Amino acid sequence: MNMTEVLSKRSVALLLAAFMCVSCSRETITAKSFIGKWKSTRLETPTYLYENGEWEIKTEDGVILQYGIWQYEHNKIIWIDKAGSGIETDANAVLSVTPQEFRVKENDGTTTTFSRLVQN
């Protein structure tokens, strides 16, 4: 086997390995990726994201402190809640998602991390 054949086979192997790594690391992110009970770096009280598109910030004894509607669209989580006599919408870019954690970029430029909690 000459040097060109060795390099050619090595190049093909490296390209194939790189393709496999990229395709494996790209899990499809959907709204279902966010459903659950979460602890954020901004709040002490857990945030619940439900499959029906509703969210709540709720204490462990069931007192709802804030609630609204959420959706995942175009790599953003959009939060909608009633504040006083109006409705507020907040869209946050999703920076990363794993089964145990997701991070969003807030409108002020900071990052909030949500860590999955076990639901009771």
Short mmCIF file of N, CA, C and O in Angstrom, two decimals:
data_model
loop_
_atom_site.label_atom_id
_atom_site.label_comp_id
_atom_site.label_asym_id
_atom_site.label_seq_id
_atom_site.Cartn_x
_atom_site.Cartn_y
_atom_site.Cartn_z
N MET A 1 0.87 -1.17 0.00
CA MET A 1 0.00 0.00 0.00
C MET A 1 0.91 1.23 0.00
O MET A 1 1.81 1.35 0.81
N ASN A 2 0.63 2.17 -0.92
CA ASN A 2 1.47 3.36 -0.97
C ASN A 2 0.94 4.44 -0.05
O ASN A 2 -0.15 4.32 0.52
N MET A 3 1.72 5.51 0.12
CA MET A 3 1.38 6.59 1.07
C MET A 3 0.06 7.28 0.71
O MET A 3 -0.72 7.63 1.60
N THR A 4 -0.24 7.44 -0.55
CA THR A 4 -1.48 8.09 -0.98
C THR A 4 -2.70 7.26 -0.56
O THR A 4 -3.69 7.80 -0.08
N GLU A 5 -2.61 5.93 -0.70
CA GLU A 5 -3.71 5.07 -0.29
C GLU A 5 -3.92 5.11 1.22
O GLU A 5 -5.05 5.14 1.70
N VAL A 6 -2.84 5.14 1.97
CA VAL A 6 -2.93 5.21 3.44
C VAL A 6 -3.59 6.51 3.86
O VAL A 6 -4.50 6.53 4.69
N LEU A 7 -3.13 7.63 3.28
CA LEU A 7 -3.72 8.94 3.61
C LEU A 7 -5.17 9.01 3.20
O LEU A 7 -6.01 9.55 3.91
N SER A 8 -5.50 8.45 2.06
CA SER A 8 -6.87 8.47 1.58
C SER A 8 -7.78 7.68 2.52
O SER A 8 -8.86 8.14 2.89
N LYS A 9 -7.36 6.50 2.93
CA LYS A 9 -8.16 5.68 3.85
C LYS A 9 -8.29 6.35 5.21
O LYS A 9 -9.34 6.34 5.83
N ARG A 10 -7.19 6.96 5.67
CA ARG A 10 -7.22 7.65 6.95
C ARG A 10 -8.16 8.86 6.88
O ARG A 10 -8.93 9.10 7.80
N SER A 11 -8.13 9.60 5.78
CA SER A 11 -9.01 10.77 5.60
C SER A 11 -10.48 10.36 5.62
O SER A 11 -11.30 11.00 6.25
N VAL A 12 -10.79 9.27 4.92
CA VAL A 12 -12.17 8.78 4.90
C VAL A 12 -12.60 8.37 6.30
O VAL A 12 -13.70 8.70 6.75
N ALA A 13 -11.74 7.68 7.02
CA ALA A 13 -12.07 7.25 8.38
C ALA A 13 -12.30 8.44 9.30
O ALA A 13 -13.24 8.46 10.11
N LEU A 14 -11.44 9.46 9.20
CA LEU A 14 -11.60 10.65 10.02
C LEU A 14 -12.89 11.40 9.69
O LEU A 14 -13.60 11.87 10.58
N LEU A 15 -13.19 11.54 8.41
CA LEU A 15 -14.43 12.21 8.01
C LEU A 15 -15.66 11.46 8.51
O LEU A 15 -16.62 12.06 8.99
N LEU A 16 -15.63 10.14 8.40
CA LEU A 16 -16.74 9.33 8.88
C LEU A 16 -16.90 9.47 10.39
O LEU A 16 -18.03 9.64 10.89
N ALA A 17 -15.81 9.43 11.13
CA ALA A 17 -15.88 9.59 12.59
C ALA A 17 -16.41 10.97 12.97
O ALA A 17 -17.24 11.10 13.87
N ALA A 18 -15.96 12.00 12.27
CA ALA A 18 -16.44 13.37 12.55
C ALA A 18 -17.93 13.48 12.27
O ALA A 18 -18.68 14.06 13.06
N PHE A 19 -18.38 12.90 11.16
CA PHE A 19 -19.80 12.94 10.82
C PHE A 19 -20.63 12.24 11.89
O PHE A 19 -21.67 12.73 12.33
N MET A 20 -20.16 11.09 12.36
CA MET A 20 -20.90 10.34 13.38
C MET A 20 -20.97 11.12 14.68
O MET A 20 -22.01 11.14 15.33
N CYS A 21 -19.90 11.79 15.07
CA CYS A 21 -19.91 12.58 16.30
C CYS A 21 -20.90 13.72 16.21
O CYS A 21 -21.64 13.99 17.14
N VAL A 22 -20.91 14.41 15.08
CA VAL A 22 -21.83 15.54 14.91
C VAL A 22 -23.27 15.07 14.91
O VAL A 22 -24.13 15.63 15.57
N SER A 23 -23.56 14.00 14.18
CA SER A 23 -24.95 13.53 14.11
C SER A 23 -25.42 12.98 15.45
O SER A 23 -26.58 13.10 15.80
N CYS A 24 -24.54 12.36 16.23
CA CYS A 24 -24.94 11.83 17.54
C CYS A 24 -25.18 12.94 18.55
O CYS A 24 -26.03 12.82 19.41
N SER A 25 -24.42 14.01 18.47
CA SER A 25 -24.54 15.07 19.47
C SER A 25 -25.71 16.00 19.20
O SER A 25 -26.07 16.79 20.03
N ARG A 26 -26.31 15.88 18.05
CA ARG A 26 -27.43 16.75 17.71
C ARG A 26 -28.75 16.06 17.99
O ARG A 26 -29.36 15.48 17.11
N GLU A 27 -29.19 16.12 19.22
CA GLU A 27 -30.49 15.57 19.54
C GLU A 27 -31.54 16.62 19.18
O GLU A 27 -31.30 17.80 19.30
N THR A 28 -32.68 16.14 18.75
CA THR A 28 -33.74 17.05 18.38
C THR A 28 -34.34 17.66 19.64
O THR A 28 -34.74 16.95 20.55
N ILE A 29 -34.36 18.98 19.67
CA ILE A 29 -34.95 19.70 20.79
C ILE A 29 -36.39 20.02 20.42
O ILE A 29 -36.64 20.62 19.38
N THR A 30 -37.32 19.60 21.27
CA THR A 30 -38.73 19.90 21.07
C THR A 30 -39.28 20.44 22.38
O THR A 30 -38.59 20.44 23.41
N ALA A 31 -40.53 20.85 22.36
CA ALA A 31 -41.17 21.34 23.59
C ALA A 31 -41.12 20.27 24.68
O ALA A 31 -40.98 20.59 25.86
N LYS A 32 -41.19 18.99 24.30
CA LYS A 32 -41.15 17.91 25.30
C LYS A 32 -39.84 17.89 26.08
O LYS A 32 -39.79 17.38 27.19
N SER A 33 -38.78 18.46 25.51
CA SER A 33 -37.49 18.51 26.20
C SER A 33 -37.56 19.34 27.49
O SER A 33 -36.72 19.18 28.37
N PHE A 34 -38.56 20.22 27.59
CA PHE A 34 -38.64 21.16 28.70
C PHE A 34 -39.70 20.81 29.74
O PHE A 34 -39.77 21.44 30.79
N ILE A 35 -40.51 19.82 29.47
CA ILE A 35 -41.60 19.47 30.39
C ILE A 35 -41.02 18.89 31.67
O ILE A 35 -40.15 18.03 31.64
N GLY A 36 -41.48 19.42 32.81
CA GLY A 36 -41.02 18.90 34.08
C GLY A 36 -40.96 19.96 35.16
O GLY A 36 -41.45 21.08 35.00
N LYS A 37 -40.33 19.60 36.25
CA LYS A 37 -40.14 20.47 37.41
C LYS A 37 -38.68 20.92 37.41
O LYS A 37 -37.77 20.09 37.33
N TRP A 38 -38.47 22.24 37.50
CA TRP A 38 -37.13 22.81 37.34
C TRP A 38 -36.79 23.78 38.48
O TRP A 38 -37.66 24.48 38.98
N LYS A 39 -35.53 23.82 38.82
CA LYS A 39 -34.98 24.82 39.75
C LYS A 39 -34.12 25.74 38.92
O LYS A 39 -33.22 25.29 38.22
N SER A 40 -34.41 27.03 38.95
CA SER A 40 -33.62 27.98 38.17
C SER A 40 -32.62 28.71 39.05
O SER A 40 -32.77 28.77 40.27
N THR A 41 -31.62 29.26 38.41
CA THR A 41 -30.62 30.03 39.14
C THR A 41 -31.16 31.41 39.53
O THR A 41 -30.50 32.13 40.28
N ARG A 42 -32.36 31.74 39.12
CA ARG A 42 -32.97 33.03 39.46
C ARG A 42 -33.94 32.95 40.63
O ARG A 42 -34.24 33.96 41.25
N LEU A 43 -34.49 31.77 40.88
CA LEU A 43 -35.54 31.63 41.90
C LEU A 43 -35.26 30.47 42.84
O LEU A 43 -34.65 29.48 42.44
N GLU A 44 -35.74 30.59 44.05
CA GLU A 44 -35.69 29.48 45.00
C GLU A 44 -36.85 28.52 44.78
O GLU A 44 -36.75 27.33 45.02
N THR A 45 -37.98 29.05 44.32
CA THR A 45 -39.19 28.27 44.14
C THR A 45 -39.17 27.54 42.80
O THR A 45 -38.80 28.13 41.79
N PRO A 46 -39.55 26.27 42.76
CA PRO A 46 -39.52 25.51 41.50
C PRO A 46 -40.48 26.07 40.45
O PRO A 46 -41.53 26.63 40.76
N THR A 47 -40.09 25.88 39.20
CA THR A 47 -40.91 26.21 38.05
C THR A 47 -41.36 24.91 37.41
O THR A 47 -40.56 24.01 37.19
N TYR A 48 -42.65 24.80 37.12
CA TYR A 48 -43.22 23.62 36.48
C TYR A 48 -43.62 23.98 35.06
O TYR A 48 -44.36 24.95 34.84
N LEU A 49 -43.14 23.20 34.10
CA LEU A 49 -43.54 23.36 32.71
C LEU A 49 -44.37 22.14 32.33
O LEU A 49 -43.88 21.01 32.41
N TYR A 50 -45.62 22.38 31.94
CA TYR A 50 -46.54 21.29 31.66
C TYR A 50 -46.70 21.07 30.16
O TYR A 50 -46.54 22.00 29.36
N GLU A 51 -47.05 19.84 29.82
CA GLU A 51 -47.21 19.45 28.42
C GLU A 51 -48.30 20.25 27.70
O GLU A 51 -48.23 20.49 26.50
N ASN A 52 -49.30 20.71 28.43
CA ASN A 52 -50.39 21.46 27.82
C ASN A 52 -50.03 22.92 27.53
O ASN A 52 -50.86 23.70 27.09
N GLY A 53 -48.76 23.31 27.80
CA GLY A 53 -48.31 24.66 27.50
C GLY A 53 -48.45 25.64 28.65
O GLY A 53 -48.16 26.83 28.49
N GLU A 54 -48.85 25.17 29.81
CA GLU A 54 -48.95 26.05 30.97
C GLU A 54 -47.68 25.93 31.81
O GLU A 54 -46.99 24.92 31.76
N TRP A 55 -47.38 26.98 32.57
CA TRP A 55 -46.26 26.95 33.51
C TRP A 55 -46.72 27.56 34.82
O TRP A 55 -47.66 28.35 34.86
N GLU A 56 -46.06 27.13 35.90
CA GLU A 56 -46.35 27.66 37.23
C GLU A 56 -45.05 27.77 38.02
O GLU A 56 -44.17 26.93 37.88
N ILE A 57 -44.99 28.78 38.83
CA ILE A 57 -43.98 28.85 39.88
C ILE A 57 -44.77 28.54 41.15
O ILE A 57 -45.66 29.29 41.53
N LYS A 58 -44.45 27.37 41.74
CA LYS A 58 -45.30 26.83 42.79
C LYS A 58 -44.44 26.34 43.95
O LYS A 58 -43.46 25.64 43.75
N THR A 59 -44.86 26.70 45.17
CA THR A 59 -44.15 26.24 46.37
C THR A 59 -44.40 24.75 46.58
O THR A 59 -45.33 24.17 46.00
N GLU A 60 -43.58 24.14 47.42
CA GLU A 60 -43.72 22.70 47.70
C GLU A 60 -45.06 22.36 48.34
O GLU A 60 -45.54 21.24 48.20
N ASP A 61 -45.70 23.34 49.03
CA ASP A 61 -47.01 23.06 49.63
C ASP A 61 -48.16 23.43 48.69
O ASP A 61 -49.31 23.47 49.11
N GLY A 62 -47.86 23.70 47.41
CA GLY A 62 -48.90 23.89 46.40
C GLY A 62 -49.36 25.31 46.16
O GLY A 62 -50.28 25.53 45.37
N VAL A 63 -48.78 26.31 46.82
CA VAL A 63 -49.18 27.70 46.61
C VAL A 63 -48.57 28.18 45.29
O VAL A 63 -47.35 28.15 45.09
N ILE A 64 -49.44 28.62 44.37
CA ILE A 64 -49.00 29.11 43.06
C ILE A 64 -48.68 30.60 43.18
O ILE A 64 -49.54 31.41 43.52
N LEU A 65 -47.41 30.94 42.91
CA LEU A 65 -46.96 32.32 43.02
C LEU A 65 -47.09 33.08 41.70
O LEU A 65 -47.30 34.29 41.69
N GLN A 66 -46.95 32.37 40.60
CA GLN A 66 -47.05 32.99 39.27
C GLN A 66 -47.37 31.87 38.28
O GLN A 66 -46.98 30.72 38.48
N TYR A 67 -48.06 32.21 37.20
CA TYR A 67 -48.40 31.20 36.21
C TYR A 67 -48.63 31.86 34.86
O TYR A 67 -48.73 33.07 34.75
N GLY A 68 -48.68 31.03 33.84
CA GLY A 68 -48.92 31.54 32.50
C GLY A 68 -48.84 30.43 31.47
O GLY A 68 -49.06 29.26 31.77
N ILE A 69 -48.47 30.82 30.26
CA ILE A 69 -48.37 29.90 29.13
C ILE A 69 -46.95 29.97 28.61
O ILE A 69 -46.33 31.04 28.61
N TRP A 70 -46.42 28.84 28.13
CA TRP A 70 -45.09 28.81 27.54
C TRP A 70 -45.13 28.04 26.24
O TRP A 70 -46.03 27.23 26.00
N GLN A 71 -44.17 28.32 25.38
CA GLN A 71 -44.01 27.54 24.17
C GLN A 71 -42.55 27.60 23.72
O GLN A 71 -41.83 28.54 24.06
N TYR A 72 -42.14 26.58 22.99
CA TYR A 72 -40.80 26.53 22.42
C TYR A 72 -40.94 26.72 20.92
O TYR A 72 -41.66 25.97 20.26
N GLU A 73 -40.29 27.75 20.41
CA GLU A 73 -40.43 28.08 19.00
C GLU A 73 -39.17 28.78 18.50
O GLU A 73 -38.70 29.74 19.12
N HIS A 74 -38.63 28.32 17.38
CA HIS A 74 -37.46 28.94 16.75
C HIS A 74 -36.30 29.12 17.73
O HIS A 74 -35.71 30.18 17.82
N ASN A 75 -36.01 28.06 18.48
CA ASN A 75 -34.93 28.02 19.46
C ASN A 75 -35.08 29.06 20.58
O ASN A 75 -34.09 29.55 21.12
N LYS A 76 -36.33 29.37 20.90
CA LYS A 76 -36.62 30.28 22.02
C LYS A 76 -37.74 29.71 22.86
O LYS A 76 -38.64 29.06 22.34
N ILE A 77 -37.66 29.99 24.17
CA ILE A 77 -38.81 29.72 25.03
C ILE A 77 -39.52 31.05 25.19
O ILE A 77 -38.91 32.07 25.53
N ILE A 78 -40.81 31.02 24.92
CA ILE A 78 -41.64 32.22 25.02
C ILE A 78 -42.54 32.04 26.23
O ILE A 78 -43.30 31.07 26.32
N TRP A 79 -42.40 32.96 27.19
CA TRP A 79 -43.19 32.94 28.42
C TRP A 79 -44.25 34.02 28.32
O TRP A 79 -43.95 35.16 28.00
N ILE A 80 -45.49 33.67 28.62
CA ILE A 80 -46.59 34.64 28.61
C ILE A 80 -47.26 34.56 29.98
O ILE A 80 -47.62 33.48 30.44
N ASP A 81 -47.41 35.72 30.62
CA ASP A 81 -48.10 35.71 31.91
C ASP A 81 -48.91 36.99 32.06
O ASP A 81 -48.64 38.00 31.43
N LYS A 82 -49.90 36.91 32.91
CA LYS A 82 -50.73 38.07 33.21
C LYS A 82 -50.10 38.82 34.36
O LYS A 82 -49.82 38.25 35.41
N ALA A 83 -49.82 40.08 34.13
CA ALA A 83 -49.20 40.92 35.15
C ALA A 83 -50.10 42.14 35.37
O ALA A 83 -50.23 42.98 34.49
N GLY A 84 -50.74 42.17 36.52
CA GLY A 84 -51.66 43.27 36.79
C GLY A 84 -52.83 43.21 35.82
O GLY A 84 -53.49 42.19 35.69
N SER A 85 -53.06 44.28 35.09
CA SER A 85 -54.17 44.31 34.14
C SER A 85 -53.71 44.00 32.71
O SER A 85 -54.50 44.05 31.78
N GLY A 86 -52.42 43.69 32.54
CA GLY A 86 -51.91 43.42 31.20
C GLY A 86 -51.31 42.03 31.06
O GLY A 86 -51.28 41.25 32.00
N ILE A 87 -50.85 41.78 29.86
CA ILE A 87 -50.20 40.51 29.56
C ILE A 87 -48.77 40.81 29.16
O ILE A 87 -48.52 41.70 28.36
N GLU A 88 -47.83 40.08 29.74
CA GLU A 88 -46.41 40.26 29.43
C GLU A 88 -45.89 39.04 28.69
O GLU A 88 -46.23 37.90 29.01
N THR A 89 -45.06 39.29 27.68
CA THR A 89 -44.42 38.23 26.92
C THR A 89 -42.92 38.40 27.03
O THR A 89 -42.40 39.50 26.90
N ASP A 90 -42.23 37.30 27.29
CA ASP A 90 -40.78 37.30 27.42
C ASP A 90 -40.24 36.14 26.61
O ASP A 90 -40.60 34.99 26.85
N ALA A 91 -39.40 36.43 25.61
CA ALA A 91 -38.80 35.39 24.78
C ALA A 91 -37.32 35.28 25.10
O ALA A 91 -36.61 36.28 25.07
N ASN A 92 -36.89 34.07 25.44
CA ASN A 92 -35.50 33.84 25.80
C ASN A 92 -34.87 32.82 24.86
O ASN A 92 -35.41 31.72 24.69
N ALA A 93 -33.73 33.17 24.28
CA ALA A 93 -33.00 32.24 23.42
C ALA A 93 -32.51 31.06 24.24
O ALA A 93 -32.00 31.23 25.35
N VAL A 94 -32.68 29.86 23.71
CA VAL A 94 -32.21 28.65 24.37
C VAL A 94 -30.75 28.44 23.97
O VAL A 94 -30.43 28.35 22.79
N LEU A 95 -29.87 28.39 24.95
CA LEU A 95 -28.44 28.24 24.70
C LEU A 95 -28.00 26.78 24.66
O LEU A 95 -27.13 26.41 23.87
N SER A 96 -28.59 25.95 25.53
CA SER A 96 -28.24 24.53 25.55
C SER A 96 -29.35 23.75 26.23
O SER A 96 -30.09 24.30 27.05
N VAL A 97 -29.44 22.47 25.87
CA VAL A 97 -30.46 21.59 26.45
C VAL A 97 -29.88 20.19 26.61
O VAL A 97 -29.29 19.65 25.69
N THR A 98 -30.02 19.65 27.82
CA THR A 98 -29.74 18.24 28.09
C THR A 98 -30.96 17.72 28.84
O THR A 98 -31.81 18.51 29.27
N PRO A 99 -31.07 16.42 29.04
CA PRO A 99 -32.21 15.92 29.80
C PRO A 99 -32.29 16.47 31.23
O PRO A 99 -33.37 16.54 31.80
N GLN A 100 -31.16 16.88 31.81
CA GLN A 100 -31.14 17.33 33.19
C GLN A 100 -31.02 18.84 33.36
O GLN A 100 -31.13 19.34 34.49
N GLU A 101 -30.81 19.58 32.27
CA GLU A 101 -30.56 21.02 32.42
C GLU A 101 -30.81 21.74 31.10
O GLU A 101 -30.56 21.20 30.03
N PHE A 102 -31.32 22.97 31.20
CA PHE A 102 -31.31 23.84 30.02
C PHE A 102 -30.95 25.26 30.45
O PHE A 102 -31.13 25.64 31.59
N ARG A 103 -30.37 25.98 29.51
CA ARG A 103 -29.92 27.35 29.79
C ARG A 103 -30.54 28.29 28.77
O ARG A 103 -30.62 27.95 27.58
N VAL A 104 -30.97 29.45 29.25
CA VAL A 104 -31.55 30.47 28.37
C VAL A 104 -30.83 31.80 28.57
O VAL A 104 -30.29 32.08 29.64
N LYS A 105 -30.85 32.59 27.52
CA LYS A 105 -30.28 33.94 27.61
C LYS A 105 -31.42 34.91 27.89
O LYS A 105 -32.39 34.99 27.13
N GLU A 106 -31.29 35.62 28.98
CA GLU A 106 -32.31 36.60 29.37
C GLU A 106 -32.16 37.87 28.53
O GLU A 106 -31.12 38.11 27.91
N ASN A 107 -33.20 38.68 28.53
CA ASN A 107 -33.18 39.93 27.76
C ASN A 107 -32.12 40.91 28.23
O ASN A 107 -31.67 41.77 27.47
N ASP A 108 -31.69 40.78 29.49
CA ASP A 108 -30.63 41.67 30.00
C ASP A 108 -29.23 41.13 29.70
O ASP A 108 -28.24 41.68 30.16
N GLY A 109 -29.15 40.02 28.96
CA GLY A 109 -27.87 39.45 28.57
C GLY A 109 -27.34 38.38 29.50
O GLY A 109 -26.36 37.71 29.18
N THR A 110 -27.95 38.21 30.66
CA THR A 110 -27.50 37.17 31.60
C THR A 110 -28.02 35.80 31.18
O THR A 110 -28.93 35.70 30.35
N THR A 111 -27.47 34.77 31.78
CA THR A 111 -27.88 33.41 31.50
C THR A 111 -28.57 32.83 32.73
O THR A 111 -28.09 32.99 33.85
N THR A 112 -29.70 32.18 32.51
CA THR A 112 -30.39 31.46 33.58
C THR A 112 -30.30 29.97 33.27
O THR A 112 -30.56 29.55 32.15
N THR A 113 -29.93 29.20 34.28
CA THR A 113 -29.83 27.75 34.15
C THR A 113 -30.98 27.11 34.91
O THR A 113 -31.24 27.45 36.06
N PHE A 114 -31.66 26.18 34.27
CA PHE A 114 -32.74 25.41 34.87
C PHE A 114 -32.25 23.98 35.05
O PHE A 114 -31.86 23.34 34.07
N SER A 115 -32.28 23.48 36.28
CA SER A 115 -31.88 22.11 36.59
C SER A 115 -33.11 21.30 36.93
O SER A 115 -33.94 21.73 37.73
N ARG A 116 -33.20 20.12 36.33
CA ARG A 116 -34.39 19.26 36.53
C ARG A 116 -34.45 18.76 37.98
O ARG A 116 -33.45 18.34 38.55
N LEU A 117 -35.64 18.83 38.55
CA LEU A 117 -35.91 18.31 39.89
C LEU A 117 -36.82 17.09 39.74
O LEU A 117 -37.61 16.99 38.80
N VAL A 118 -36.75 16.19 40.70
CA VAL A 118 -37.63 15.02 40.71
C VAL A 118 -39.01 15.49 41.15
O VAL A 118 -39.14 16.17 42.18
N GLN A 119 -40.03 15.15 40.37
CA GLN A 119 -41.40 15.53 40.76
C GLN A 119 -41.94 14.56 41.78
O GLN A 119 -41.73 13.36 41.69
N ASN A 120 -42.67 15.12 42.76
CA ASN A 120 -43.29 14.29 43.81
C ASN A 120 -44.57 13.71 43.30
O ASN A 120 -45.28 14.18 42.56
#
